[in-house]
Coordinates of C-alpha atoms in Angstrom, one line a residue:
M23 CA -164.2 -105.0 -43.0
R24 CA -167.2 -103.2 -44.5
I25 CA -168.9 -100.8 -42.0
F26 CA -172.2 -99.0 -42.7
T27 CA -172.8 -95.7 -40.8
A28 CA -175.6 -93.2 -40.8
A29 CA -177.4 -90.7 -38.5
L30 CA -181.0 -89.8 -38.0
A31 CA -181.8 -87.7 -35.0
T32 CA -184.0 -85.1 -33.3
E33 CA -185.3 -84.6 -29.7
T34 CA -189.1 -84.5 -29.4
N35 CA -190.9 -82.5 -26.8
T36 CA -194.4 -84.1 -27.2
F37 CA -195.9 -81.0 -25.5
S38 CA -194.4 -78.5 -28.0
P39 CA -196.6 -76.9 -30.6
I40 CA -193.7 -76.8 -33.1
C41 CA -194.2 -79.7 -35.5
V42 CA -191.2 -81.1 -37.5
D43 CA -191.2 -81.9 -41.2
R44 CA -188.5 -82.5 -43.7
R45 CA -187.7 -78.8 -43.9
A46 CA -186.7 -78.8 -40.3
F47 CA -184.1 -81.5 -40.9
E48 CA -182.8 -79.7 -44.0
A49 CA -182.5 -76.4 -42.1
S50 CA -180.4 -78.0 -39.4
L51 CA -178.5 -80.8 -41.2
Y52 CA -179.2 -83.0 -44.2
A53 CA -176.1 -84.6 -45.6
P54 CA -176.6 -87.3 -48.3
P55 CA -174.0 -90.2 -48.4
G56 CA -170.5 -88.9 -48.4
Q57 CA -171.5 -85.2 -48.0
H58 CA -171.3 -84.9 -44.2
P59 CA -168.8 -82.0 -43.3
E60 CA -165.5 -82.7 -41.6
T61 CA -166.9 -81.4 -38.3
P62 CA -169.5 -83.4 -36.5
T63 CA -172.8 -82.3 -35.2
L64 CA -174.2 -83.5 -31.9
C65 CA -175.5 -86.8 -33.1
T66 CA -173.3 -87.4 -36.1
A67 CA -169.8 -87.8 -34.5
P68 CA -169.9 -91.6 -35.3
I69 CA -169.5 -90.7 -39.0
T70 CA -166.6 -88.3 -38.6
V71 CA -164.8 -90.5 -36.1
G72 CA -165.5 -93.5 -38.2
R73 CA -163.8 -91.9 -41.2
R74 CA -160.6 -91.7 -39.1
V75 CA -160.9 -95.2 -37.7
A76 CA -161.7 -96.8 -41.1
A77 CA -158.8 -95.0 -42.8
A78 CA -156.3 -96.2 -40.1
K79 CA -157.6 -99.8 -40.2
G80 CA -157.8 -99.9 -44.0
W81 CA -161.5 -100.7 -43.7
E82 CA -164.3 -99.6 -46.0
L83 CA -166.7 -97.1 -44.5
I84 CA -170.0 -96.9 -46.3
E85 CA -171.8 -93.7 -45.4
G86 CA -175.5 -93.3 -45.5
T87 CA -177.6 -90.2 -45.0
A88 CA -176.9 -88.1 -41.9
T89 CA -179.6 -85.8 -40.8
W90 CA -180.6 -83.9 -37.7
A91 CA -183.5 -81.5 -36.8
D92 CA -183.3 -79.1 -33.9
P93 CA -185.5 -80.2 -31.0
A94 CA -189.2 -79.4 -31.3
G95 CA -192.5 -81.3 -31.2
L96 CA -193.9 -84.3 -33.0
V97 CA -192.2 -85.4 -36.2
N98 CA -194.4 -85.7 -39.3
R99 CA -195.1 -89.3 -40.0
S100 CA -194.1 -89.3 -43.7
T101 CA -191.0 -87.3 -42.9
Y102 CA -189.8 -90.0 -40.5
E103 CA -190.8 -92.8 -42.7
D104 CA -189.1 -91.3 -45.8
L105 CA -185.8 -90.6 -43.9
R106 CA -185.8 -94.0 -42.3
D107 CA -186.5 -95.8 -45.5
E108 CA -183.8 -93.7 -47.3
I109 CA -181.2 -95.0 -44.8
L110 CA -182.6 -98.6 -44.9
A111 CA -182.4 -98.6 -48.7
Q112 CA -178.8 -97.5 -48.4
L113 CA -178.0 -100.3 -46.0
N114 CA -179.7 -102.8 -48.2
A115 CA -177.6 -101.6 -51.2
A116 CA -174.4 -101.9 -49.1
M117 CA -175.0 -105.5 -48.0
P118 CA -173.1 -107.5 -47.0
V119 CA -171.6 -105.5 -44.1
D120 CA -169.6 -106.5 -41.0
A121 CA -171.1 -103.8 -38.8
V122 CA -173.6 -101.0 -38.5
V123 CA -172.5 -97.9 -36.5
L124 CA -175.2 -95.3 -36.0
G125 CA -175.7 -91.8 -34.6
L126 CA -179.1 -91.4 -33.0
H127 CA -180.6 -89.2 -30.4
G128 CA -183.0 -91.4 -28.5
A129 CA -185.9 -89.0 -27.9
M130 CA -187.5 -88.8 -31.3
V131 CA -191.3 -89.3 -31.5
A132 CA -193.1 -89.3 -34.8
A133 CA -196.8 -89.5 -35.5
G134 CA -197.7 -93.1 -35.3
Y135 CA -194.3 -94.1 -33.8
E136 CA -193.7 -93.6 -30.1
D137 CA -190.3 -95.4 -30.4
T138 CA -188.8 -94.3 -33.6
E139 CA -185.2 -95.4 -32.7
G140 CA -186.6 -98.8 -31.7
D141 CA -188.4 -99.0 -35.0
I142 CA -185.4 -98.2 -37.2
L143 CA -183.1 -100.4 -35.1
A144 CA -185.4 -103.4 -35.3
R145 CA -185.6 -102.9 -39.1
I146 CA -181.8 -102.7 -39.4
R147 CA -181.5 -105.9 -37.3
E148 CA -183.9 -107.6 -39.7
I149 CA -181.8 -106.6 -42.7
V150 CA -178.4 -107.6 -41.3
G151 CA -179.4 -110.6 -39.2
P152 CA -178.6 -111.7 -35.7
D153 CA -174.8 -112.0 -36.0
I154 CA -173.8 -108.6 -37.5
L155 CA -172.6 -106.0 -35.0
V156 CA -175.1 -103.1 -34.6
C157 CA -174.2 -100.3 -32.2
A158 CA -175.1 -96.6 -31.7
E159 CA -174.1 -93.4 -29.9
L160 CA -177.0 -91.5 -28.3
D161 CA -177.9 -88.5 -26.3
P162 CA -178.7 -89.1 -22.6
H163 CA -181.8 -87.0 -22.8
S164 CA -183.6 -89.9 -24.3
H165 CA -185.7 -93.0 -23.7
L166 CA -184.1 -96.5 -23.4
T167 CA -186.7 -99.0 -24.5
A168 CA -186.7 -102.8 -24.4
R169 CA -187.0 -102.8 -28.2
R170 CA -183.7 -100.9 -28.6
V171 CA -181.9 -103.1 -26.2
A172 CA -183.0 -106.2 -28.1
A173 CA -181.8 -104.7 -31.5
L174 CA -178.5 -103.3 -30.4
D175 CA -175.3 -105.2 -29.4
F176 CA -174.3 -102.2 -27.3
A177 CA -174.8 -98.4 -27.0
V178 CA -172.7 -95.5 -25.7
Y179 CA -174.3 -92.3 -24.5
F180 CA -172.8 -88.8 -23.9
K181 CA -171.7 -88.5 -20.3
E182 CA -171.6 -84.7 -20.0
F183 CA -174.4 -82.2 -19.7
P184 CA -173.5 -79.8 -21.3
H185 CA -172.7 -82.3 -24.1
T186 CA -169.1 -81.4 -24.5
D187 CA -168.0 -85.0 -25.0
F188 CA -170.0 -86.3 -28.0
V189 CA -166.7 -86.8 -30.0
D190 CA -165.1 -88.6 -27.1
R191 CA -168.0 -90.9 -26.7
A192 CA -168.0 -91.6 -30.5
E193 CA -164.3 -92.6 -30.0
D194 CA -165.5 -95.0 -27.2
L195 CA -168.2 -96.4 -29.5
W196 CA -165.7 -97.1 -32.2
R197 CA -163.1 -98.5 -29.8
I198 CA -165.6 -101.1 -28.5
A199 CA -166.8 -101.8 -32.1
V200 CA -163.2 -102.4 -33.3
D201 CA -162.4 -104.6 -30.3
T202 CA -165.6 -106.6 -31.0
L203 CA -164.9 -107.0 -34.7
E204 CA -161.3 -108.1 -34.0
G205 CA -162.4 -110.7 -31.4
R206 CA -161.0 -109.1 -28.3
V207 CA -164.3 -108.4 -26.5
K208 CA -167.9 -109.6 -26.5
P209 CA -170.1 -106.8 -25.3
A210 CA -172.9 -107.6 -22.9
V211 CA -175.5 -105.0 -22.0
S212 CA -177.1 -104.6 -18.5
V213 CA -179.8 -102.1 -17.7
F214 CA -181.3 -100.8 -14.4
D215 CA -184.4 -98.7 -14.3
C216 CA -183.9 -95.9 -11.7
R217 CA -187.6 -95.3 -11.6
M218 CA -187.2 -91.5 -11.6
I219 CA -187.0 -88.5 -13.9
D220 CA -184.8 -85.6 -13.2
V221 CA -182.3 -83.1 -14.7
F222 CA -178.6 -83.9 -14.3
P223 CA -176.2 -81.1 -15.1
T224 CA -172.6 -82.3 -14.8
S225 CA -171.3 -78.8 -14.4
R226 CA -172.2 -78.9 -10.7
E227 CA -172.5 -81.4 -7.8
P228 CA -173.6 -84.0 -7.2
M229 CA -173.6 -85.1 -10.8
R230 CA -170.1 -84.0 -11.4
S231 CA -168.7 -86.5 -8.9
F232 CA -171.1 -89.2 -10.1
V233 CA -169.8 -89.0 -13.7
D234 CA -166.2 -88.8 -12.5
K235 CA -166.9 -92.0 -10.5
I236 CA -168.2 -93.9 -13.5
I237 CA -165.3 -92.8 -15.7
K238 CA -162.9 -94.1 -13.0
I239 CA -164.7 -97.5 -12.9
E240 CA -164.4 -97.7 -16.7
S241 CA -160.7 -96.9 -16.4
D242 CA -159.9 -99.3 -13.5
D243 CA -162.1 -102.4 -14.3
P244 CA -161.1 -104.2 -17.5
D245 CA -164.5 -106.0 -17.5
V246 CA -166.4 -102.8 -17.8
L247 CA -166.3 -101.4 -21.4
S248 CA -168.7 -98.5 -20.9
I249 CA -171.2 -97.0 -18.4
S250 CA -173.9 -94.6 -19.4
V251 CA -176.6 -92.7 -17.5
I252 CA -179.7 -92.3 -19.7
H253 CA -181.1 -89.1 -18.0
G254 CA -184.5 -89.5 -19.7
F255 CA -186.5 -86.7 -21.3
M256 CA -189.3 -85.4 -19.1
V257 CA -191.3 -83.9 -21.9
G258 CA -191.3 -87.0 -24.0
D259 CA -194.7 -88.5 -23.1
V260 CA -194.0 -92.1 -24.0
P261 CA -194.4 -95.4 -22.0
E262 CA -190.7 -96.0 -21.3
M263 CA -189.8 -92.5 -20.2
G264 CA -187.4 -92.2 -17.3
T265 CA -183.8 -92.5 -16.0
K266 CA -181.9 -95.7 -16.7
M267 CA -178.3 -97.0 -16.0
L268 CA -176.6 -98.9 -18.8
V269 CA -173.5 -100.9 -18.3
V270 CA -171.6 -102.7 -21.1
T271 CA -169.3 -105.4 -19.9
D272 CA -166.9 -107.8 -21.7
G273 CA -169.2 -110.9 -21.5
K274 CA -170.2 -110.5 -17.9
P275 CA -173.9 -109.5 -17.8
E276 CA -174.4 -110.5 -14.2
K277 CA -171.6 -108.3 -13.0
G278 CA -173.0 -105.5 -15.2
A279 CA -176.4 -105.9 -13.8
A280 CA -175.1 -105.6 -10.2
L281 CA -173.1 -102.6 -11.1
A282 CA -176.0 -100.9 -12.9
R283 CA -178.2 -101.5 -9.9
D284 CA -175.8 -100.1 -7.4
L285 CA -175.1 -97.0 -9.5
G286 CA -178.8 -96.6 -10.2
L287 CA -179.8 -96.7 -6.6
E288 CA -177.0 -94.3 -5.7
L289 CA -178.3 -91.8 -8.4
F290 CA -181.8 -92.3 -7.1
S291 CA -180.8 -91.5 -3.5
K292 CA -179.7 -88.0 -4.7
R293 CA -183.0 -87.3 -6.5
G294 CA -184.1 -83.7 -6.5
T295 CA -180.6 -82.3 -5.7
F296 CA -179.1 -82.0 -9.1
M297 CA -180.4 -78.8 -10.6
A298 CA -179.2 -75.3 -9.6
P299 CA -181.8 -73.3 -7.7
Q300 CA -184.0 -71.2 -10.0
I301 CA -185.5 -67.7 -9.4
D302 CA -188.3 -65.9 -11.2
E303 CA -187.8 -63.1 -13.7
K304 CA -188.5 -60.3 -11.2
E305 CA -185.8 -61.5 -8.9
A306 CA -183.4 -62.3 -11.7
V307 CA -183.6 -58.9 -13.3
A308 CA -183.4 -57.1 -9.9
R309 CA -180.3 -59.0 -8.9
A310 CA -178.7 -58.4 -12.3
L311 CA -179.4 -54.7 -12.2
A312 CA -178.0 -54.5 -8.7
A313 CA -174.7 -56.3 -9.6
T314 CA -171.4 -54.6 -9.4
T315 CA -169.4 -57.0 -11.5
W316 CA -170.3 -58.0 -15.1
P317 CA -171.5 -59.6 -17.2
V318 CA -174.3 -61.2 -15.3
V319 CA -175.8 -64.1 -17.4
I320 CA -179.5 -64.7 -16.9
A321 CA -180.3 -68.2 -18.3
D322 CA -184.0 -68.5 -19.4
V323 CA -183.8 -72.2 -18.6
W324 CA -187.3 -73.4 -19.6
D325 CA -187.7 -71.4 -22.9
N326 CA -184.9 -73.6 -24.3
P327 CA -185.2 -74.6 -27.9
G328 CA -182.8 -77.4 -27.1
G329 CA -185.7 -78.9 -25.1
G330 CA -188.2 -78.4 -28.0
T331 CA -189.7 -75.0 -27.1
A332 CA -190.1 -72.2 -29.6
G333 CA -187.5 -69.9 -28.0
D334 CA -189.8 -66.9 -28.5
A335 CA -190.7 -66.1 -24.9
T336 CA -190.5 -62.4 -23.9
V337 CA -191.1 -62.6 -20.2
I338 CA -187.6 -61.6 -19.2
L339 CA -187.3 -59.0 -21.9
E340 CA -190.6 -57.4 -20.7
E341 CA -189.2 -57.2 -17.2
M342 CA -186.0 -55.6 -18.6
L343 CA -188.1 -53.0 -20.5
T344 CA -190.1 -52.2 -17.3
H345 CA -186.9 -51.4 -15.4
E346 CA -185.3 -49.5 -18.4
A347 CA -182.3 -51.8 -18.3
K348 CA -179.3 -50.7 -20.3
D349 CA -176.1 -52.4 -21.4
T350 CA -178.1 -55.6 -22.0
A351 CA -178.1 -58.1 -24.8
I352 CA -180.8 -60.7 -25.4
G353 CA -179.9 -63.8 -27.4
T354 CA -182.2 -65.0 -28.9
I355 CA -185.9 -64.5 -29.7
W356 CA -187.2 -66.7 -32.4
D357 CA -189.4 -64.9 -34.9
P358 CA -188.9 -65.7 -38.6
M359 CA -191.4 -63.1 -39.7
A360 CA -189.8 -60.3 -37.7
V361 CA -186.4 -61.3 -39.2
Q362 CA -187.9 -61.2 -42.7
I363 CA -189.2 -57.6 -42.0
C364 CA -185.8 -56.5 -40.7
F365 CA -184.0 -57.9 -43.8
A366 CA -186.5 -56.1 -46.0
A367 CA -185.8 -52.8 -44.1
G368 CA -182.0 -53.2 -44.2
E369 CA -179.2 -52.3 -41.9
G370 CA -179.6 -48.9 -40.3
A371 CA -183.3 -48.7 -40.8
E372 CA -185.5 -47.5 -37.9
I373 CA -188.9 -49.4 -38.0
P374 CA -191.9 -50.3 -35.9
L375 CA -191.8 -53.9 -35.1
R376 CA -193.9 -56.5 -33.3
F377 CA -191.9 -59.7 -32.3
G378 CA -191.9 -62.7 -30.0
A379 CA -194.4 -64.7 -27.9
K380 CA -196.3 -66.2 -30.8
S381 CA -195.9 -69.9 -30.1
A382 CA -198.0 -70.7 -27.0
P383 CA -199.5 -69.5 -23.8
G384 CA -197.1 -68.9 -21.0
T385 CA -194.5 -67.2 -23.2
G386 CA -195.3 -63.6 -22.4
N387 CA -196.7 -60.9 -24.7
P388 CA -195.6 -59.8 -28.2
I389 CA -193.2 -56.8 -27.9
D390 CA -194.2 -53.7 -29.8
G391 CA -191.9 -50.8 -30.4
T392 CA -189.5 -48.9 -32.6
V393 CA -186.3 -50.7 -33.3
T394 CA -183.1 -49.9 -35.1
V395 CA -181.8 -52.6 -37.4
V396 CA -178.0 -52.8 -36.6
K397 CA -176.8 -55.9 -38.3
L398 CA -178.2 -58.6 -40.6
V399 CA -176.5 -62.0 -41.1
K400 CA -177.6 -64.7 -43.5
D401 CA -177.3 -68.3 -42.3
A402 CA -175.8 -67.3 -39.0
E403 CA -173.9 -69.9 -36.9
M404 CA -172.4 -70.1 -33.5
Q405 CA -169.8 -72.5 -32.1
F406 CA -170.7 -75.6 -30.2
G407 CA -167.6 -77.6 -29.2
E408 CA -166.0 -78.7 -32.4
S409 CA -169.1 -78.1 -34.5
L410 CA -171.2 -75.1 -35.7
A411 CA -174.8 -74.7 -34.7
P412 CA -177.0 -72.7 -37.2
F413 CA -179.5 -70.2 -36.0
G414 CA -180.6 -69.1 -39.4
D415 CA -181.0 -65.7 -40.9
A416 CA -180.7 -63.3 -37.9
A417 CA -181.2 -59.7 -37.1
H418 CA -179.5 -57.6 -34.4
V419 CA -181.9 -54.9 -33.4
V420 CA -181.8 -52.3 -30.6
M421 CA -184.9 -51.2 -28.7
N422 CA -184.9 -48.8 -25.8
G423 CA -181.2 -49.4 -25.4
I424 CA -181.4 -53.2 -25.3
D425 CA -179.6 -55.2 -28.0
I426 CA -181.8 -58.1 -29.2
I427 CA -181.0 -60.9 -31.6
L428 CA -183.9 -62.2 -33.6
N429 CA -183.4 -65.5 -35.3
S430 CA -185.2 -67.6 -37.9
T431 CA -183.9 -71.1 -37.1
R432 CA -184.6 -72.2 -33.5
A433 CA -181.4 -72.8 -31.5
Q434 CA -180.5 -72.6 -27.9
S435 CA -177.7 -70.3 -26.8
F436 CA -174.7 -72.7 -26.9
D437 CA -171.8 -70.2 -27.0
A438 CA -170.9 -66.6 -26.6
S439 CA -170.1 -66.5 -30.3
L440 CA -173.8 -66.2 -30.8
F441 CA -173.3 -62.5 -29.8
T442 CA -170.0 -61.8 -31.5
V443 CA -171.2 -63.1 -34.9
M444 CA -174.1 -60.5 -34.6
G445 CA -171.7 -57.6 -33.8
I446 CA -172.1 -57.7 -30.1
D447 CA -169.2 -58.0 -27.7
P448 CA -170.7 -60.0 -24.8
T449 CA -167.9 -59.1 -22.4
K450 CA -168.8 -55.4 -22.7
K451 CA -172.4 -56.0 -21.6
K452 CA -173.6 -55.8 -18.0
I453 CA -176.4 -58.3 -18.6
L454 CA -176.7 -61.2 -21.1
V455 CA -180.0 -63.0 -21.4
I456 CA -179.8 -66.4 -23.0
K457 CA -182.1 -69.4 -23.7
S458 CA -180.6 -72.7 -22.5
T459 CA -180.9 -75.0 -19.6
N460 CA -177.2 -75.9 -19.2
H461 CA -175.5 -76.3 -22.6
F462 CA -174.5 -72.6 -22.3
F463 CA -172.4 -73.2 -19.3
A464 CA -169.2 -74.5 -21.0
S465 CA -168.8 -71.2 -22.9
F466 CA -170.6 -68.5 -20.8
S467 CA -169.1 -69.6 -17.5
K468 CA -165.7 -68.4 -18.8
I469 CA -166.9 -64.8 -19.2
A470 CA -169.7 -64.5 -16.6
A471 CA -169.2 -62.7 -13.3
E472 CA -172.5 -64.4 -12.1
I473 CA -175.0 -66.9 -13.6
L474 CA -178.6 -66.7 -12.6
Y475 CA -180.9 -69.6 -13.5
C476 CA -184.3 -68.2 -14.2
S477 CA -187.7 -69.9 -14.4
A478 CA -189.8 -67.5 -16.4
G479 CA -193.3 -68.2 -17.7
T480 CA -194.5 -71.7 -18.6
P481 CA -193.2 -72.6 -22.1
Y482 CA -192.0 -76.0 -20.9
P483 CA -193.7 -78.5 -18.5
N484 CA -190.9 -78.7 -16.0
N485 CA -192.6 -80.3 -13.0
P486 CA -193.2 -84.0 -13.8
A487 CA -195.3 -84.4 -10.7
K488 CA -197.9 -82.0 -12.3
T489 CA -197.3 -82.6 -16.0
P490 CA -200.5 -84.0 -17.6
Y491 CA -198.9 -87.1 -19.1
R492 CA -201.1 -89.6 -20.9
R493 CA -198.5 -92.3 -21.8
A494 CA -195.5 -91.9 -19.5
P495 CA -195.1 -94.2 -16.4
R496 CA -196.8 -92.9 -13.2
N497 CA -194.9 -95.3 -10.9
I498 CA -191.6 -93.3 -10.9
W499 CA -190.3 -90.4 -8.8
P500 CA -191.5 -87.6 -8.4
M501 CA -195.0 -89.0 -9.4
V502 CA -194.6 -91.3 -6.4
A503 CA -192.3 -90.6 -3.4
D504 CA -190.2 -93.8 -3.4
P505 CA -190.9 -96.5 -6.0
H506 CA -187.8 -98.5 -4.7
G507 CA -189.2 -98.8 -1.2
N508 CA -186.3 -99.2 1.3
E509 CA -183.6 -100.2 -1.3
C510 CA -181.8 -96.9 -1.0
G511 CA -181.5 -93.9 1.2
A512 CA -183.9 -91.0 1.3
A513 CA -183.3 -87.8 -0.6

């Protein structure tokens, strides 16, 4: 068997002012054929898992380019076309192949291309023809379009949010691919449109039980090869935005369709109950300062670079400074220019510095003050599961007794190693302020005495009922109360 594999991924917040060009992909991950590291990134696990599978089977794995840009705004048109055409040329050179196994995200939008994944998949299908297996692993914070369903034989999405299972799902992808290539199964895909958009953390109920339920169905029913919840991505203003259920069966599309519908309506019946309650920055800081056990983690959930924002909001920091908070660490505030100034000054320097709140309205005000440069790290990285997440050249500064990490590559706060790599012991702080919606939970829940979910400022359009969409569907919840009528229970 000859298997071609490649990865092209980013997550596009179409409301974000941070545009993406080739430099953004190169800053996060750009690996030419055969140069992908041994550890996977979020959307490249099919490559590293594929290496193991191909070696065990004695198959030839032909690696194409693997590249990923951290979430932001619209992708430059020529950047997408160049990366797409690079991979397509590699596939053409590899022909004939028996299968194509891809790592994609599912929420990329480029100038001129609302459905980039649909575009590249359709072009791959044209190259290999109708009888060659084409499959992909994707992020659930994405858009499942009709064009993608038509081009793919099957797809597998991460189940967990935080996405702690991207390697496990790549294993599922390859298991089904191997069984298909060896004639044991014939994947059939069924999709149900839940007609909703929501946020579904699996670290809490009711989503925890729902995911456990679909895992059990997969285990107990030999006809069911895979079940995925495509959460949707509420700041992707595209025509097929929304939550979908995808069921892959062994040649039983009618059974898959019935199961997808039942599960989709069950999910819809719980709409609006999935996210943790959120408080504003004043209440969050007041509660953290009044705490008697530490550390208290304040999650700045909407200034989350993992959702495409800049990650430079200062709203919570301003509130901390107002209350003269001590024993506090902030990780991170994105400001490449401030980082450059700190590197020029050097460790130990005391300098005047303006930083933060440069990207957009609703992110607070730039912070002005005298800072001490404590530690400088080139090409800093934090852990994220089995992989490393870069956050670029970074500076640890102290201002008015608050430890602040300034970074040059936007990244959400995945892991407590974000602090330790910058010389801060997070367990010794009373308050930790991080920027992440839920990916932080797997790591920070292990050290936190309390977690406060804070909605501070307006860097991210987080209320779909009020978001000024131009392209997204308007006939889904919460834009309308119940697009399914009486098919399921009320919320």
